[in-house]
Coordinates of C-alpha atoms and ligand atoms in Angstrom, one line a residue:
X1 CA 33.8 -5.7 7.1
X2 CA 32.6 -8.3 9.4
X3 CA 34.9 -11.2 10.3
X4 CA 33.7 -14.7 9.4
X5 CA 32.8 -15.7 12.9
X6 CA 30.7 -12.7 13.5
X7 CA 29.0 -13.1 10.1
X8 CA 28.2 -16.8 10.9
X9 CA 26.7 -15.8 14.2
X10 CA 24.6 -13.1 12.6
X11 CA 23.5 -15.4 9.8
X12 CA 22.5 -18.0 12.3
X13 CA 20.5 -15.5 14.4
X14 CA 18.9 -14.2 11.2
X15 CA 17.8 -17.7 10.1
X16 CA 16.6 -18.5 13.6
X17 CA 14.3 -15.5 13.3
X18 CA 12.9 -16.9 10.0
X19 CA 12.3 -20.3 11.6
X20 CA 10.7 -18.6 14.7
X21 CA 7.7 -18.5 12.4
X22 CA 7.4 -22.3 12.1
X23 CA 3.9 -23.6 12.9
X24 CA 2.6 -20.0 13.1
X25 CA 0.4 -18.1 10.7
X26 CA 2.6 -15.7 8.7
X27 CA 1.0 -12.7 7.1
X28 CA 2.5 -9.6 5.6
X29 CA 3.0 -8.1 9.0
X30 CA 5.2 -11.0 9.9
X31 CA 7.1 -10.9 6.6
X32 CA 7.8 -7.2 6.4
X33 CA 10.6 -6.8 8.9
X34 CA 12.5 -9.5 6.9
X35 CA 12.2 -7.8 3.6
X36 CA 15.2 -5.3 4.0
X37 CA 17.2 -8.1 5.7
X38 CA 16.7 -10.3 2.6
X39 CA 18.6 -7.7 0.6
X40 CA 21.7 -8.0 2.7
X41 CA 23.9 -10.0 0.4
X42 CA 26.0 -11.6 3.2
X43 CA 22.9 -13.2 4.6
X44 CA 21.6 -14.6 1.3
X45 CA 19.3 -17.3 2.4
X46 CA 19.0 -20.2 0.0
X47 CA 16.7 -22.4 2.0
X48 CA 12.9 -22.2 2.1
X49 CA 11.8 -20.7 5.4
X50 CA 8.3 -19.9 6.8
X51 CA 8.9 -16.3 5.7
X52 CA 10.1 -17.0 2.1
X53 CA 7.1 -19.4 1.9
X54 CA 4.9 -16.4 2.5
X55 CA 6.7 -14.4 -0.2
X56 CA 6.3 -17.1 -2.7
X57 CA 2.5 -16.8 -2.4
X58 CA 2.2 -13.1 -1.7
X59 CA 2.5 -10.7 -4.7
X60 CA 2.2 -7.6 -2.4
X61 CA 5.3 -8.6 -0.3
X62 CA 7.3 -9.5 -3.5
X63 CA 6.4 -6.0 -4.9
X64 CA 7.6 -4.4 -1.6
X65 CA 10.9 -6.4 -1.8
X66 CA 11.4 -5.2 -5.4
X67 CA 10.8 -1.6 -4.3
X68 CA 13.2 -1.8 -1.5
X69 CA 15.8 -3.4 -3.7
X70 CA 15.4 -0.5 -6.2
X71 CA 16.6 1.9 -3.5
X72 CA 20.1 0.4 -3.4
X73 CA 20.4 1.0 0.3
X74 CA 23.5 0.3 2.3
X75 CA 23.6 -2.5 4.9
X76 CA 23.2 0.0 7.7
X77 CA 20.2 1.6 6.0
X78 CA 18.6 -1.8 5.4
X79 CA 19.0 -2.6 9.1
X80 CA 17.2 0.7 9.9
X81 CA 14.5 -0.1 7.4
X82 CA 14.0 -3.5 9.1
X83 CA 13.7 -1.9 12.5
X84 CA 11.1 0.5 11.1
X85 CA 9.1 -2.4 9.6
X86 CA 9.3 -4.2 12.9
X87 CA 7.5 -1.3 14.5
X88 CA 10.3 0.9 15.7
X89 CA 8.9 4.1 14.4
X90 CA 11.9 6.4 14.9
X91 CA 14.3 4.1 13.1
X92 CA 14.5 5.5 9.6
X93 CA 15.6 9.1 10.3
X94 CA 19.0 8.4 8.8
X95 CA 17.4 7.4 5.4
X96 CA 16.9 9.8 2.5
X97 CA 13.4 11.3 2.3
X98 CA 12.7 9.1 -0.8
X99 CA 13.8 6.0 0.9
X100 CA 11.8 6.9 4.0
X101 CA 8.7 7.4 1.9
X102 CA 9.1 3.9 0.4
X103 CA 9.6 2.3 3.8
X104 CA 6.7 4.1 5.3
X105 CA 4.5 3.2 2.3
X106 CA 5.3 -0.5 3.0
X107 CA 4.7 -0.1 6.7
X108 CA 1.2 1.3 6.2
X109 CA -0.1 -1.0 3.5
X110 CA -2.9 -3.4 4.2
X111 CA -2.2 -7.1 4.8
X112 CA -2.7 -8.7 1.4
X113 CA -4.9 -11.4 3.0
X114 CA -2.3 -14.1 2.1
X115 CA -1.6 -16.2 5.2
X116 CA 0.7 -19.2 5.2
X117 CA 1.9 -21.7 7.8
X118 CA 5.0 -23.9 7.4
X119 CA 6.1 -26.9 9.4
X120 CA 8.6 -29.7 9.3
X121 CA 7.1 -33.2 9.1
X122 CA 9.1 -36.0 10.8
X123 CA 11.2 -37.9 8.4
X124 CA 11.2 -35.2 5.7
X125 CA 13.7 -32.5 5.2
X126 CA 11.6 -30.0 3.3
X127 CA 9.1 -27.6 4.7
X128 CA 5.4 -28.4 4.4
X129 CA 3.7 -25.1 3.5
X130 CA 0.0 -24.5 3.7
X131 CA -1.9 -21.4 2.5
X132 CA -4.3 -20.7 5.4
X133 CA -6.0 -17.9 3.5
X134 CA -5.7 -16.9 -0.1
X135 CA -8.2 -14.1 0.5
X136 CA -8.6 -11.6 3.4
X137 CA -11.5 -11.0 5.7
X138 CA -13.8 -8.1 5.7
X139 CA -13.9 -6.3 9.1
X140 CA -10.8 -6.8 11.1
X141 CA -7.2 -6.7 10.1
X142 CA -8.0 -4.5 7.3
X143 CA -5.3 -1.9 7.7
X144 CA -1.7 -2.4 8.5
X145 CA 0.2 -0.5 11.1
X146 CA 1.4 3.0 10.1
X147 CA 4.2 5.0 11.4
X148 CA 2.7 8.4 11.4
X149 CA 0.2 10.7 9.9
X150 CA 2.7 11.7 7.2
X151 CA 2.7 8.3 5.6
X152 CA -1.1 8.2 5.6
X153 CA -1.2 11.5 3.9
X154 CA 1.2 10.5 1.2
X155 CA -0.8 7.4 0.4
X156 CA -4.2 9.1 0.6
X157 CA -3.0 11.8 -1.7
X158 CA -1.5 9.3 -4.2
X159 CA -4.7 7.3 -4.1
X160 CA -6.8 10.3 -4.8
X161 CA -4.5 11.7 -7.4
X162 CA -4.3 8.6 -9.5
X163 CA -7.7 8.8 -11.2
X164 CA -8.6 12.4 -10.5
X165 CA -9.6 14.7 -13.3
X166 CA -7.4 17.7 -13.4
X167 CA -10.3 20.0 -12.7
X168 CA -10.6 18.6 -9.2
X169 CA -6.9 18.5 -8.4
X170 CA -7.4 21.5 -6.1
X171 CA -9.6 19.3 -3.8
X172 CA -6.8 16.8 -3.5
X173 CA -4.4 19.4 -2.4
X174 CA -6.8 20.8 0.2
X175 CA -7.5 17.3 1.4
X176 CA -3.8 16.7 1.8
X177 CA -3.3 19.9 3.7
X178 CA -6.2 19.3 6.0
X179 CA -5.2 15.7 6.9
X180 CA -1.8 17.0 7.8
X181 CA -3.4 19.0 10.6
X182 CA -5.4 16.3 12.2
X183 CA -4.4 15.8 15.8
X184 CA -7.3 14.1 17.3
X185 CA -9.8 11.7 15.7
X186 CA -12.6 9.4 16.8
X187 CA -14.1 6.7 14.6
X188 CA -17.2 4.7 15.4
X189 CA -17.8 1.6 13.2
X190 CA -21.3 0.3 12.9
X191 CA -22.5 -3.0 11.5
X192 CA -25.0 -1.4 9.1
X193 CA -27.5 -4.3 8.6
X194 CA -28.0 -4.4 12.4
X195 CA -27.0 -0.9 13.4
X196 CA -24.8 -2.3 16.2
X197 CA -21.7 -0.6 17.3
X198 CA -18.7 -2.9 16.4
X199 CA -15.9 -0.8 17.6
X200 CA -14.7 2.7 18.5
X201 CA -11.3 4.3 18.4
X202 CA -10.1 7.5 20.0
X203 CA -6.7 9.0 19.1
X204 CA -5.0 12.1 20.4
X205 CA -1.6 12.6 18.9
X206 CA -0.6 15.5 21.2
X207 CA -1.4 13.5 24.3
X208 CA 0.0 10.2 22.9
X209 CA -3.3 8.4 23.7
X210 CA -4.9 5.7 21.5
X211 CA -8.0 3.9 22.7
X212 CA -9.7 0.9 21.0
X213 CA -13.0 -0.4 22.3
X214 CA -15.0 -3.4 21.1
X215 CA -17.2 -6.0 22.8
X216 CA -14.4 -8.4 23.1
X217 CA -11.4 -6.3 23.7
X218 CA -10.2 -2.9 25.0
X219 CA -6.8 -1.5 24.4
X220 CA -5.3 1.7 25.7
X221 CA -2.0 2.7 24.2
X222 CA -0.1 5.5 26.0
X223 CA 3.2 6.5 24.4
X224 CA 3.6 9.1 27.1
X225 CA 4.4 6.4 29.7
X226 CA 5.4 3.7 27.1
X227 CA 2.6 1.4 28.1
X228 CA -0.2 -0.5 26.4
X229 CA -3.0 -1.9 28.5
X230 CA -5.1 -4.7 27.0
X231 CA -8.3 -6.1 28.5
X232 CA -10.0 -9.2 27.1
X233 CA -13.7 -10.0 27.4
X234 CA -13.1 -11.9 30.7
X235 CA -11.7 -8.7 32.2
X236 CA -8.1 -9.9 32.2
X237 CA -5.5 -7.2 31.9
X238 CA -2.2 -7.4 30.1
X239 CA 0.4 -4.6 30.1
X240 CA 3.0 -4.4 27.4
X241 CA 5.4 -1.7 26.1
X242 CA 3.8 0.9 23.8
X243 CA 6.1 -0.2 20.9
X244 CA 4.6 -3.6 20.9
X245 CA 2.2 -4.3 18.1
X246 CA -0.8 -1.9 18.3
X247 CA -4.2 -2.8 16.9
X248 CA -4.0 -1.8 13.3
X249 CA -6.9 0.6 13.5
X250 CA -5.1 2.7 16.1
X251 CA -2.6 3.9 13.6
X252 CA -3.1 6.1 10.6
X253 CA -5.1 5.9 8.4
X254 CA -7.2 4.3 11.2
X255 CA -8.9 1.7 9.0
X256 CA -10.5 4.5 6.9
X257 CA -9.2 3.4 3.6
X258 CA -9.5 0.0 1.9
X259 CA -5.9 0.0 0.5
X260 CA -3.0 1.4 2.4
X261 CA -1.0 1.7 -0.8
X262 CA -1.8 2.2 -4.4
X263 CA 0.3 -0.7 -5.5
X264 CA -2.3 -2.9 -3.8
X265 CA -5.2 -1.6 -5.8
X266 CA -6.7 -4.4 -7.9
X267 CA -6.6 -3.9 -11.7
X268 CA -10.3 -3.3 -11.9
X269 CA -10.6 -0.5 -9.5
X270 CA -12.5 2.6 -10.2
X271 CA -12.2 6.0 -8.5
X272 CA -14.8 8.8 -9.1
X273 CA -16.4 11.8 -7.5
X274 CA -20.2 11.6 -7.1
X275 CA -22.8 14.4 -7.0
X276 CA -23.9 15.2 -3.5
X277 CA -27.2 16.9 -2.6
X278 CA -25.4 18.6 0.2
X279 CA -23.2 21.3 -1.1
X280 CA -21.0 21.2 2.0
X281 CA -20.1 17.6 1.5
X282 CA -18.1 16.0 -1.3
X283 CA -18.7 12.3 -2.0
X284 CA -15.9 10.1 -3.5
X285 CA -16.3 6.4 -4.4
X286 CA -13.8 3.7 -4.9
X287 CA -14.9 0.3 -6.2
X288 CA -13.0 -2.8 -6.9
X289 CA -13.5 -6.6 -7.2
X290 CA -12.1 -9.2 -4.8
X291 CA -11.7 -12.8 -6.0
X292 CA -12.3 -15.1 -3.1
X293 CA -10.6 -18.4 -2.3
X294 CA -13.4 -20.4 -4.0
X295 CA -13.2 -18.3 -7.1
X296 CA -16.3 -16.2 -6.5
X297 CA -16.1 -12.5 -7.3
X298 CA -17.1 -10.0 -4.6
X299 CA -17.7 -6.4 -5.7
X300 CA -16.8 -3.8 -3.1
X301 CA -17.5 -0.2 -2.9
X302 CA -16.0 2.4 -0.5
X303 CA -17.9 5.7 -0.3
X304 CA -16.4 8.7 1.6
X305 CA -18.3 11.8 2.5
X306 CA -15.8 14.6 3.0
X307 CA -16.3 18.0 4.5
X308 CA -16.1 20.4 1.6
X309 CA -14.3 23.0 3.7
X310 CA -11.9 21.0 5.8
X311 CA -11.7 18.1 3.3
X312 CA -11.7 15.6 6.1
X313 CA -13.9 12.4 6.0
X314 CA -17.1 12.7 8.0
X315 CA -18.7 9.3 7.1
X316 CA -17.4 6.3 5.3
X317 CA -19.6 3.5 4.0
X318 CA -18.5 0.1 2.9
X319 CA -20.7 -1.8 0.5
X320 CA -20.6 -5.3 -1.1
X321 CA -22.5 -7.2 -3.8
X322 CA -22.1 -10.5 -5.5
X323 CA -22.9 -9.5 -9.0
X324 CA -23.4 -6.2 -10.9
X325 CA -27.1 -6.9 -11.6
X326 CA -27.8 -6.7 -7.9
X327 CA -27.8 -3.6 -5.7
X328 CA -24.9 -2.9 -3.4
X329 CA -25.5 -3.8 0.2
X330 CA -24.3 -1.5 3.0
X331 CA -22.1 -3.6 5.3
X332 CA -20.3 -1.1 7.5
X333 CA -20.6 2.6 8.4
X334 CA -17.8 4.6 10.0
X335 CA -18.7 7.9 11.7
X336 CA -15.7 10.1 12.0
X337 CA -15.3 13.1 14.3
X338 CA -12.4 15.3 15.4
X339 CA -12.8 15.8 19.1
X340 CA -10.5 18.0 21.3
X341 CA -7.8 16.4 23.4
X342 CA -9.9 16.7 26.5
X343 CA -12.6 14.5 25.0
X344 CA -10.1 11.8 24.1
X345 CA -8.6 12.0 27.6
X346 CA -12.2 11.6 29.0
X347 CA -12.8 8.6 26.8
X348 CA -9.6 7.0 28.0
X349 CA -10.7 7.6 31.6
X350 CA -14.2 6.3 31.0
X351 CA -12.7 3.1 29.5
X352 CA -11.6 2.0 33.0
X353 CA -8.2 1.1 31.6
X354 CA -5.3 2.7 33.5
X355 CA -5.2 3.9 37.0
X356 CA -7.3 7.1 36.6
X357 CA -6.1 10.6 37.4
X358 CA -2.6 9.9 35.9
X359 CA -3.4 11.2 32.4
Ligands
ZN401 ZN1 2.5 -10.6 2.2

């Protein structure tokens, strides 16, 4: 048991963290580390904070909170879960496998697109809350950070399993097994209407190397030396510890899936396998509808071309259309390859980030 003084101090520190989000844009990533802490009864917060304001508007975060509450975790375990959701990937080892799976699923899910800001206005005691975005963007910020490949596999398998006819269940299992073995991956994302390269990522799990390249930003994350090197479009370099927030696409499932978590699938989604003229490739499609801030409905389609033998994705296409009497338009294409570690090391060297020779 904590004595009262210590409890007061901890509660104060906890609330300060909440209000550290004043005048800032709070999305799911911001809210997630707070979710387990909100379940610690001694810290029951009865005031509105920038974080509770996000939860009031965000169905996905509320669902995550309910799932965490359903685990009935001890205070110590809730603290571990909070650390994990704050990005400390080795924090949940003391949790039961079932609890770990829930926490990892939360950690890898996409931002819901709900972004809020809260501020105090002079002369008023209540928070002023504004929804910056009721609906998410299309290209960036699509995927939330993930702890490890295991979490991505669980989600991917669950996603595939949900609407899969029993006859093709074997494919799911093979896909699952194949993804487990992925050590190196490279993804090139092309703006399909213009065929311009938007971004590239290179990941080598054995080497602890993750590289992100776009016109405006380069990031090299090296877990081997606990360092992240960021370069902006002016050439300015920033170095931070590797546990600091990594660009979301540098973590499994590397921006390859529209929803990190099946609970985020909209009610109208549809999952199906398509005929493919190439017998070595299986094609799967996921379609769903997004309702934008102005009430318009945007239909989206994800099409994955998977290697029939390895069951790994080769190409992924992202389509959109405004109504079902119009054809889908191809927006983005992702080309996926599985290079060897040496190729990833070479890409890191070629990026010019880092000091060369020290990989
Ligand atoms: Zn949220």
